[in-house]
Tab-separated table of C-alpha atoms in Angstrom:
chain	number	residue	atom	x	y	z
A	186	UNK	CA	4.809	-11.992	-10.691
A	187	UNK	CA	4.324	-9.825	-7.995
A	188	UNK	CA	4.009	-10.995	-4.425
A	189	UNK	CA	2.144	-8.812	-1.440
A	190	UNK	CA	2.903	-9.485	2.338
A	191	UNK	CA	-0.283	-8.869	4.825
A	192	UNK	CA	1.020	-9.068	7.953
A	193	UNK	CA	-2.319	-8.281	9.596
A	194	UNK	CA	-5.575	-8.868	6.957
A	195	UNK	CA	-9.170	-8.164	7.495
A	196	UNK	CA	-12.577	-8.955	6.474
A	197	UNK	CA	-13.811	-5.088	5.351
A	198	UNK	CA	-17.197	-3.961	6.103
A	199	UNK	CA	-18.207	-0.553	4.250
A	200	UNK	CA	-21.584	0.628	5.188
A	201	UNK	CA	-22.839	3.498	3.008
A	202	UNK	CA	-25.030	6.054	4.870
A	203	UNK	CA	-27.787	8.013	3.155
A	204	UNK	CA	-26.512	11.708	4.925
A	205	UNK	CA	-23.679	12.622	7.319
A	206	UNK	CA	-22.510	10.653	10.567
A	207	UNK	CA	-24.923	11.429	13.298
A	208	UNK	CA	-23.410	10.410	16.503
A	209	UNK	CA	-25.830	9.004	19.039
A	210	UNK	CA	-28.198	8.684	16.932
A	211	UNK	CA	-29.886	5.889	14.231
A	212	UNK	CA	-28.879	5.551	10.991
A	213	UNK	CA	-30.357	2.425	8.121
A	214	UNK	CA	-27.627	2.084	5.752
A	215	UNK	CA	-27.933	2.596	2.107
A	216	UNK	CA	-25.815	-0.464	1.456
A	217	UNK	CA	-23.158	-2.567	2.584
A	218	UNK	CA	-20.126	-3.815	0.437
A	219	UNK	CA	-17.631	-6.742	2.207
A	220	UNK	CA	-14.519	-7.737	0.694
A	221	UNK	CA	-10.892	-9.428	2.132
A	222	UNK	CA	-8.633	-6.599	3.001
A	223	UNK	CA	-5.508	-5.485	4.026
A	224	UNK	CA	-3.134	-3.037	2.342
A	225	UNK	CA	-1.537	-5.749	0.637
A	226	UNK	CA	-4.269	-8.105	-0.324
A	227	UNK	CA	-5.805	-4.950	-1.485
A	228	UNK	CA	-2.842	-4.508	-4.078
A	229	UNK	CA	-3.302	-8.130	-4.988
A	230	UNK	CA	-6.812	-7.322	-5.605
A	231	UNK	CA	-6.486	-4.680	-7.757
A	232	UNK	CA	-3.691	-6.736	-9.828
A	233	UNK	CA	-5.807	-9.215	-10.277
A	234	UNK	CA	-8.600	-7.204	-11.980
A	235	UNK	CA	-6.307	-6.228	-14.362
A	236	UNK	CA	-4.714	-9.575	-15.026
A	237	UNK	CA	-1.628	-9.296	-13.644
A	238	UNK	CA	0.139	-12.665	-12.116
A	239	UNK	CA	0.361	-12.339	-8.452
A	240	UNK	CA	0.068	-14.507	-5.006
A	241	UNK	CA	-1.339	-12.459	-1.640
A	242	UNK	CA	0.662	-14.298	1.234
A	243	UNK	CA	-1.487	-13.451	5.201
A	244	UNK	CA	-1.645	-15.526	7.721
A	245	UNK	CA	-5.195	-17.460	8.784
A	246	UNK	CA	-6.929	-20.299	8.941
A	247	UNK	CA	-8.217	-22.805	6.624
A	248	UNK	CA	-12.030	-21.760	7.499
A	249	UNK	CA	-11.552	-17.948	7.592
A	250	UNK	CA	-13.956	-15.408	6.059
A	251	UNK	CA	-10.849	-13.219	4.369
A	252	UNK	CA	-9.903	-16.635	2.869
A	253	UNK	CA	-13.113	-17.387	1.552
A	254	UNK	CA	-12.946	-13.716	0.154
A	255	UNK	CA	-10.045	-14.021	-1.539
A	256	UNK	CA	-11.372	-17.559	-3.276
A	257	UNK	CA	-14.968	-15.712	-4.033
A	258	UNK	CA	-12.583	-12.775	-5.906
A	259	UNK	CA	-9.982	-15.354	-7.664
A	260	UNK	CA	-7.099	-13.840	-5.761
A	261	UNK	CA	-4.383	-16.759	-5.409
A	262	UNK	CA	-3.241	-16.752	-1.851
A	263	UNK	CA	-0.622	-18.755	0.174
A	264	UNK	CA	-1.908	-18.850	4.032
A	265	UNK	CA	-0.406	-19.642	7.266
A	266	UNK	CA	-2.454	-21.344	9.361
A	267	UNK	CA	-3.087	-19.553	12.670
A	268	UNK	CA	-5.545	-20.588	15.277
A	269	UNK	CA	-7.293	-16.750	15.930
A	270	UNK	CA	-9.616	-15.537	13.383
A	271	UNK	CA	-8.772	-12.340	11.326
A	272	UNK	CA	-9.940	-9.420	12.496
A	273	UNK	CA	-12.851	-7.370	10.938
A	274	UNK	CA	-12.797	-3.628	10.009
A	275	UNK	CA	-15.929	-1.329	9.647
A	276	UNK	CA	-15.917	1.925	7.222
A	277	UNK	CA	-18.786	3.950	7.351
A	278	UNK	CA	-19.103	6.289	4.120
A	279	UNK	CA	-21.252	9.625	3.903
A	280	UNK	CA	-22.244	10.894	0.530
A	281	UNK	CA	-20.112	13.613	0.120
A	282	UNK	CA	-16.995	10.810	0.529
A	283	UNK	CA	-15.874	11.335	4.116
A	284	UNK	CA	-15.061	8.349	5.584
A	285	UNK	CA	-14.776	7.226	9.194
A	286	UNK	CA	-12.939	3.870	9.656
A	287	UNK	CA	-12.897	1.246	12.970
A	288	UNK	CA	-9.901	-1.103	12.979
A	289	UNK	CA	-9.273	-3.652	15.295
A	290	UNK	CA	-6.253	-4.981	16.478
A	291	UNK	CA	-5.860	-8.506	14.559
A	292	UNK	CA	-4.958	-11.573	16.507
A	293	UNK	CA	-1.247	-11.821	18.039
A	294	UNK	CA	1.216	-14.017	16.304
A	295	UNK	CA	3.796	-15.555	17.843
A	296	UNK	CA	7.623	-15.520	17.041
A	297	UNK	CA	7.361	-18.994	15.940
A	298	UNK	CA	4.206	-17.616	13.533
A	299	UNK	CA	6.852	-14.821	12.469
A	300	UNK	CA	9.090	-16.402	11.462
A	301	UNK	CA	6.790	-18.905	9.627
A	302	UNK	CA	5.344	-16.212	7.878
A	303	UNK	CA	8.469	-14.661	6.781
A	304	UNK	CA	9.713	-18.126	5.404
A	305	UNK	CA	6.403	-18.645	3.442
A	306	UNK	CA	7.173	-15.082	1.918
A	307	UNK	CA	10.451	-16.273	0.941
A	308	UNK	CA	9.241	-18.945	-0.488
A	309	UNK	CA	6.478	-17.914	-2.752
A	310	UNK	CA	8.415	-14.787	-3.790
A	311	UNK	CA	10.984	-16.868	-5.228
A	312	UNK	CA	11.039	-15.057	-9.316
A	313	UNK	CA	9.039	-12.400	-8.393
A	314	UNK	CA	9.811	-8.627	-9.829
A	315	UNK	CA	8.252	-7.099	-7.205
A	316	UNK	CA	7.299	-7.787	-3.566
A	317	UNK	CA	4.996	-5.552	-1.467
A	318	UNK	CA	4.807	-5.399	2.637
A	319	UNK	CA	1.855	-3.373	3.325
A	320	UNK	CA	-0.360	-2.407	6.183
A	321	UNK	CA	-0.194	-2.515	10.191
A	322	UNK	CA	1.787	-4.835	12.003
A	323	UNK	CA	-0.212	-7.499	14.353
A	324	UNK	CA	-0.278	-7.548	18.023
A	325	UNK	CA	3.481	-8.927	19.185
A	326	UNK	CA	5.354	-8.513	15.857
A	327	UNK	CA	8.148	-5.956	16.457
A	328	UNK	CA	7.955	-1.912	14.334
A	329	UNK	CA	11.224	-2.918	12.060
A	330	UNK	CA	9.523	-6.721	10.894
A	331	UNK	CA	9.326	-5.143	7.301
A	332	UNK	CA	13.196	-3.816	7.329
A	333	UNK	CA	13.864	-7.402	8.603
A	334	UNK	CA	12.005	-9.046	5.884
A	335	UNK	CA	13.728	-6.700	3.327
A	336	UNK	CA	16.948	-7.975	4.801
A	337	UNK	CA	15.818	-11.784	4.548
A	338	UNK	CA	15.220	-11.035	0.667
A	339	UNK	CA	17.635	-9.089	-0.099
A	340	UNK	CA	20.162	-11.789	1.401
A	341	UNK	CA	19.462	-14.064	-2.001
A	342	UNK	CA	20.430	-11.320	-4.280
A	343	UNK	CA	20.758	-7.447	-5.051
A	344	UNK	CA	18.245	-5.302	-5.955
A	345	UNK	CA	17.916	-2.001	-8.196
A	346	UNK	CA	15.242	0.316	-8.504
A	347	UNK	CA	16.843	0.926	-12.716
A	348	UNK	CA	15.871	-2.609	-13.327
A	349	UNK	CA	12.276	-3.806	-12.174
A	350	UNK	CA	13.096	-7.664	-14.323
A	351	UNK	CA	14.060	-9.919	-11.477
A	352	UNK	CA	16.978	-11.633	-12.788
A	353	UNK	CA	17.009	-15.002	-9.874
A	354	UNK	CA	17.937	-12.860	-7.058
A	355	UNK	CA	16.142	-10.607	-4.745
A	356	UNK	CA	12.876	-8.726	-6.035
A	357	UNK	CA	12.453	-4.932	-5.549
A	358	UNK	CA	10.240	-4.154	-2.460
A	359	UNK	CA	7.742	-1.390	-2.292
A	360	UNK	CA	6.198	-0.638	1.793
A	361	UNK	CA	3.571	1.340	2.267
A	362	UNK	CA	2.707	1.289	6.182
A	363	UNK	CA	2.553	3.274	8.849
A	364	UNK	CA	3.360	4.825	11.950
A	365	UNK	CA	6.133	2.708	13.891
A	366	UNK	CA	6.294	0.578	10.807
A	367	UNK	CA	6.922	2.601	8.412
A	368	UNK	CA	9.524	4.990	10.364
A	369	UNK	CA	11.524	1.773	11.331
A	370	UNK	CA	11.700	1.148	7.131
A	371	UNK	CA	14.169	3.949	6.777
A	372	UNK	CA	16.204	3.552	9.801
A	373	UNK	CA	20.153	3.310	9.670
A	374	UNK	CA	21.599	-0.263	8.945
A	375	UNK	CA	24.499	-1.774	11.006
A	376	UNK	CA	27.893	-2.087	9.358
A	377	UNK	CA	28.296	-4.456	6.949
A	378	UNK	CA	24.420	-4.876	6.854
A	379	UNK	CA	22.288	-5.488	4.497
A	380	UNK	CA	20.326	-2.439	3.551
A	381	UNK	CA	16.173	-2.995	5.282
A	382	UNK	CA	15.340	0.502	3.463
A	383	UNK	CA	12.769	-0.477	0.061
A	384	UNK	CA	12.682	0.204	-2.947
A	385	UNK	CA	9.412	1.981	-3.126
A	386	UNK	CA	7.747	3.752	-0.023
A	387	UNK	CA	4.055	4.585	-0.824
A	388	UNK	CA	2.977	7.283	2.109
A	389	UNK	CA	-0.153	8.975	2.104
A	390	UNK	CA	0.580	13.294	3.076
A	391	UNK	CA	0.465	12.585	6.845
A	392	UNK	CA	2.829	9.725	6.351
A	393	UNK	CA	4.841	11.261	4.484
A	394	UNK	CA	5.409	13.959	6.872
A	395	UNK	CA	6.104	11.634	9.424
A	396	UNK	CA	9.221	10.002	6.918
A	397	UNK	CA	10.507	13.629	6.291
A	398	UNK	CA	10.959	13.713	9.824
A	399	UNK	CA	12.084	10.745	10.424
A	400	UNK	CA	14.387	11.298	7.584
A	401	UNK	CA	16.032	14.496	9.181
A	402	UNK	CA	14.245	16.825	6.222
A	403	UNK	CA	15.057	20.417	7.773
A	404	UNK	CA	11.537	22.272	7.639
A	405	UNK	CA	8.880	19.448	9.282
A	406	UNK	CA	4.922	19.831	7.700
A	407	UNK	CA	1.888	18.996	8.338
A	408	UNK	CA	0.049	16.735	6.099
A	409	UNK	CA	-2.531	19.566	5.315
A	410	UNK	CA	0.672	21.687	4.074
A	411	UNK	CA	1.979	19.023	2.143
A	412	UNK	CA	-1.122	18.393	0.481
A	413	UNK	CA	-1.926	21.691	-0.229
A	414	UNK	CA	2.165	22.242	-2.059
A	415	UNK	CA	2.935	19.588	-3.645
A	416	UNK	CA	6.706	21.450	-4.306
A	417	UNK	CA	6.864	21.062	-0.649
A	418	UNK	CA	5.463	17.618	-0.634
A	419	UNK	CA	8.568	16.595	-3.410
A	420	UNK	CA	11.379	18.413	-1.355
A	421	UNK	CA	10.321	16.253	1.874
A	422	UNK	CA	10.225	13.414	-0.494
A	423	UNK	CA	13.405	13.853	-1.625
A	424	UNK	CA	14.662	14.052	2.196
A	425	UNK	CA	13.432	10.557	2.391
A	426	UNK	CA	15.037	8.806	-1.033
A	427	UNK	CA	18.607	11.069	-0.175
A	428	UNK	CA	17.899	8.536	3.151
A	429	UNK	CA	18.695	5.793	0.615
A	430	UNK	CA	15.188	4.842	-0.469
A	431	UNK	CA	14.831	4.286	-4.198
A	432	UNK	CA	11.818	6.125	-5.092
A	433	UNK	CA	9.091	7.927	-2.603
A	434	UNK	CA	5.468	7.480	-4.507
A	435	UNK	CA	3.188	10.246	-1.892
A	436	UNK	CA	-0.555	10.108	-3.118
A	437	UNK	CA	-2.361	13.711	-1.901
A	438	UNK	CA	-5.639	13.000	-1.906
A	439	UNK	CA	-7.533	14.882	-4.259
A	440	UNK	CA	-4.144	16.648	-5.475
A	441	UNK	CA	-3.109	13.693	-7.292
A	442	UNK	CA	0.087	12.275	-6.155
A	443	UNK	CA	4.008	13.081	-6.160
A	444	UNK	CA	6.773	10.787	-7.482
A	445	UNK	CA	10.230	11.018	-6.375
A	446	UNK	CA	13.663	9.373	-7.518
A	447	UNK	CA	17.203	10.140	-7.516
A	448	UNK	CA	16.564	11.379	-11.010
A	449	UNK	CA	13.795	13.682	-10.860
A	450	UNK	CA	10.320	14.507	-9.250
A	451	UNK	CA	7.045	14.794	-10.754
A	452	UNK	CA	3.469	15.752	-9.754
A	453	UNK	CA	0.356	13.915	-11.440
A	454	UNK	CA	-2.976	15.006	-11.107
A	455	UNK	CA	-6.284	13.747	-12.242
A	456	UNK	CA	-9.925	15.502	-12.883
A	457	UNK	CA	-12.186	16.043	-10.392
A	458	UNK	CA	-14.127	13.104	-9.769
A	459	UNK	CA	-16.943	12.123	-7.825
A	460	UNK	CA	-15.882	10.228	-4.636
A	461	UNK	CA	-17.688	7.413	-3.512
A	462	UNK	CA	-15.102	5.738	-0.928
A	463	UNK	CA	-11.507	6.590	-0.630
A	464	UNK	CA	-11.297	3.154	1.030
A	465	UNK	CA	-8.285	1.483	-0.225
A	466	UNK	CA	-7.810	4.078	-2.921
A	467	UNK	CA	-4.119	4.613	-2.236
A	468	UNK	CA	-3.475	0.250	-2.674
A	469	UNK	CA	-4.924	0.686	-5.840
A	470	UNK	CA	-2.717	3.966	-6.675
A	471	UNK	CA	0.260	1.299	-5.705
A	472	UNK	CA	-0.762	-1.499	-8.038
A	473	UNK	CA	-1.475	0.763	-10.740
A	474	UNK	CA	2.170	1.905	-10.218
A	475	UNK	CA	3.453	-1.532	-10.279
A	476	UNK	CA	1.699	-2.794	-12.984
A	477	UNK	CA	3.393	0.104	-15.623
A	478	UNK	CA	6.439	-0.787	-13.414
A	479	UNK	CA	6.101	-4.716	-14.911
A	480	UNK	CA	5.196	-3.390	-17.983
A	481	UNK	CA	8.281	-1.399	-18.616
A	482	UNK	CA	7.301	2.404	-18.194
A	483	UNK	CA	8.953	4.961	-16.933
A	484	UNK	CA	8.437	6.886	-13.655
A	485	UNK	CA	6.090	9.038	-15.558
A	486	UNK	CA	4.175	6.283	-16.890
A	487	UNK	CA	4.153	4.121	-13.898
A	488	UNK	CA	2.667	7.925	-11.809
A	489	UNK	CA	0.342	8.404	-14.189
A	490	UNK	CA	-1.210	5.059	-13.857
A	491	UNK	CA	-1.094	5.155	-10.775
A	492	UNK	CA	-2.848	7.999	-10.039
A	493	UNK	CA	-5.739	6.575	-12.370
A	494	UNK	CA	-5.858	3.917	-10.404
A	495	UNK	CA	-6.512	5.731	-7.319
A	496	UNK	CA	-8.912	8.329	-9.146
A	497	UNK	CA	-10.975	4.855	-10.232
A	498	UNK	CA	-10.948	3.266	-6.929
A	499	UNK	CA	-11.993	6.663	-5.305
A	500	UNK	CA	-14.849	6.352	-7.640
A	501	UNK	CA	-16.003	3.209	-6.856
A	502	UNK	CA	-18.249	2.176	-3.940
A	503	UNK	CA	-16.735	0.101	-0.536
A	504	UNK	CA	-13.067	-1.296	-0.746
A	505	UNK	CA	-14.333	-2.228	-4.807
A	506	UNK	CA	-10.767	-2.149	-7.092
A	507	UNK	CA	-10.667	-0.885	-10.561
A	508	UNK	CA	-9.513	-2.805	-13.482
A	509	UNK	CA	-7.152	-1.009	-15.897
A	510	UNK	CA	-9.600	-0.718	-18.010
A	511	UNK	CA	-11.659	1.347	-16.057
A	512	UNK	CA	-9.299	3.931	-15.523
A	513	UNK	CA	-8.094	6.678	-17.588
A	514	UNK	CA	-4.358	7.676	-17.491
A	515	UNK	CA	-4.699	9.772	-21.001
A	516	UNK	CA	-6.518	12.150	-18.238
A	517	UNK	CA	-3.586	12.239	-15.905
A	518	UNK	CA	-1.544	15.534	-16.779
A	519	UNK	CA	2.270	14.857	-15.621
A	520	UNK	CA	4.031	18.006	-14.376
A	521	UNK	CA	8.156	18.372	-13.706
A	522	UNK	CA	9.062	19.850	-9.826
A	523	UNK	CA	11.897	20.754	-8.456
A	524	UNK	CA	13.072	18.464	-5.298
A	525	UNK	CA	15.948	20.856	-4.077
């Protein structure tokens, strides 16, 4: 079982547009795909299509659209009720697979709602192998919640990236966030305190430079560097796990993706595709990692798949998620790098 943690969901709007964004000007869409969202109902999403066991806990209400999305798509879910509705995100597409993306906000939840949230995650993850906290934080929740909600799990057992079976006490954690967020995931714990810093960190190239430096990693990049050196890319990587993260998994775009743990680093890359929307292609890259994770691979295996899984989803039109089946990880050629 794997459990996901949306903090701040959405109802997803992709509208495809027949040529590039012209600003100021009319455009009639091609089509329009809508689907519940969120980094981590994403994940849930995409473990769904390929059959794995998992529950998508996000606040709203009883009468929300993302609820009714998740119901429509067979995604179990465990809901907090909150009186705001969820907040709706637009992604225009252009042929050529440039996106442009409009977030709001998401409604505000209270401490009292925190808290609430965080004990209906610690509920429902109870047996789980894995748990996920993905995606922005809502108005009024604080940049460390997801190093606190590490804490709160980790406080009913231990936890070891060497063995992804949960054995009764505390599930591994991947994050993949961020700004604020995601910095605050790797910051220092008190003495005596029980370690916030995950499992699995899942940053995109501009994330991940943000981690390196964050991380103290000597030689700061841009995310255009990274993605263009993926040797670079594992050496900041490696800044970030000697932090005392287990494993950093960096997706690069089009470059494929990096994987790096305390016993090696490895770049994956796929074929060229065609790229319909990269909406939501880098949650799919996650649960494609988690599901070889659950089904016993090694970090190779669990790279390669997921960088199949973000090729497929990068293929596919909207926020649409691939089934395993529909990806190919016999494409995915594995190479060793050097992290030091």
């Amino acid at each position: 079982m794997i459990v996901t943690l949306t903090a701040n969901p959405s109802l997803d709007r992709t509208v495809e547009l027949p040529g590039a964004l012209a600003r100021g000007e009319v455009q009639r869409a091609v089509a329009v795909h809508q689907h519940s969202g969120g980094k981590g109902v994403n994940v849930s999403r995409a473990l769904v299509a390929s059959g794995l066991d998992t529950v998508a806990v996000l606040p709203g209400g009883d009468s929300d659209p993302v609820l009714a999305g998740l119901l429509d798509d067979g995604v179990p879910y465990a809901a907090l009720p909150i009186s705001e509705p969820l907040r709706s995100n637009v992604t225009l597409t252009e042929p050529d697979g440039v996106t442009t993306k409009i977030n709001e906000p998401g409604p505000e939840l209270s401490p009292d709602e925190q808290e609430a949230l965080i004990g209906l995650l610690l509920d429902r993850s109870r047996g789980a192998s894995w748990v996920v906290l993905a995606g922005s934080l809502p108005p009024g929740v604080p940049a460390d919640f997801y190093a606190t909600v590490a804490r709160r799990l980790r406080s009913r057992g231990n936890s070891s990236v060497d063995n992804p079976a949960n054995d009764g006490g505390a599930p591994l954690i991947a994050i993949d966030s961020s700004g604020a967020p995601l910095a605050a995931s790797i910051g220092s714990n008190a003495d005596g305190e029980i370690s916030g810093k995950p499992d699995l960190l899942k940053p995109n190239a501009e994330e991940l430079a943000e981690l390196a430096a964050a991380a103290g990693f000597a030689n700061v990049h841009t995310a255009d560097e990274l993605e263009a050196d993926p040797g670079l890319a594992a050496k900041a990587a490696a800044a970030v796990v000697e932090s005392g993260v287990g494993a950093v998994l960096a997706t690069l775009g089009s470059k494929g993706a990096v994987l790096v743990t305390a016993d090696g680093a490895w770049l994956a890359t796929h074929p060229p595709i065609q790229a319909v929307s990269t909406v939501g292609a880098g949650d799919s890259s996650l649960a494609g990692y988690l599901l070889a994770a659950t089904r016993g691979g090694s970090a190779q295996d669990c790279l390669r798949q997921a960088v199949a899984h973000g090729a497929a989803a990068a293929s596919l039109p909207g926020s649409t998620v691939p089934a395993v089946h529909q990806t190919t990880p016999d494409a995915v050629t594995i190479t060793a790098l050097q992290k030091d």
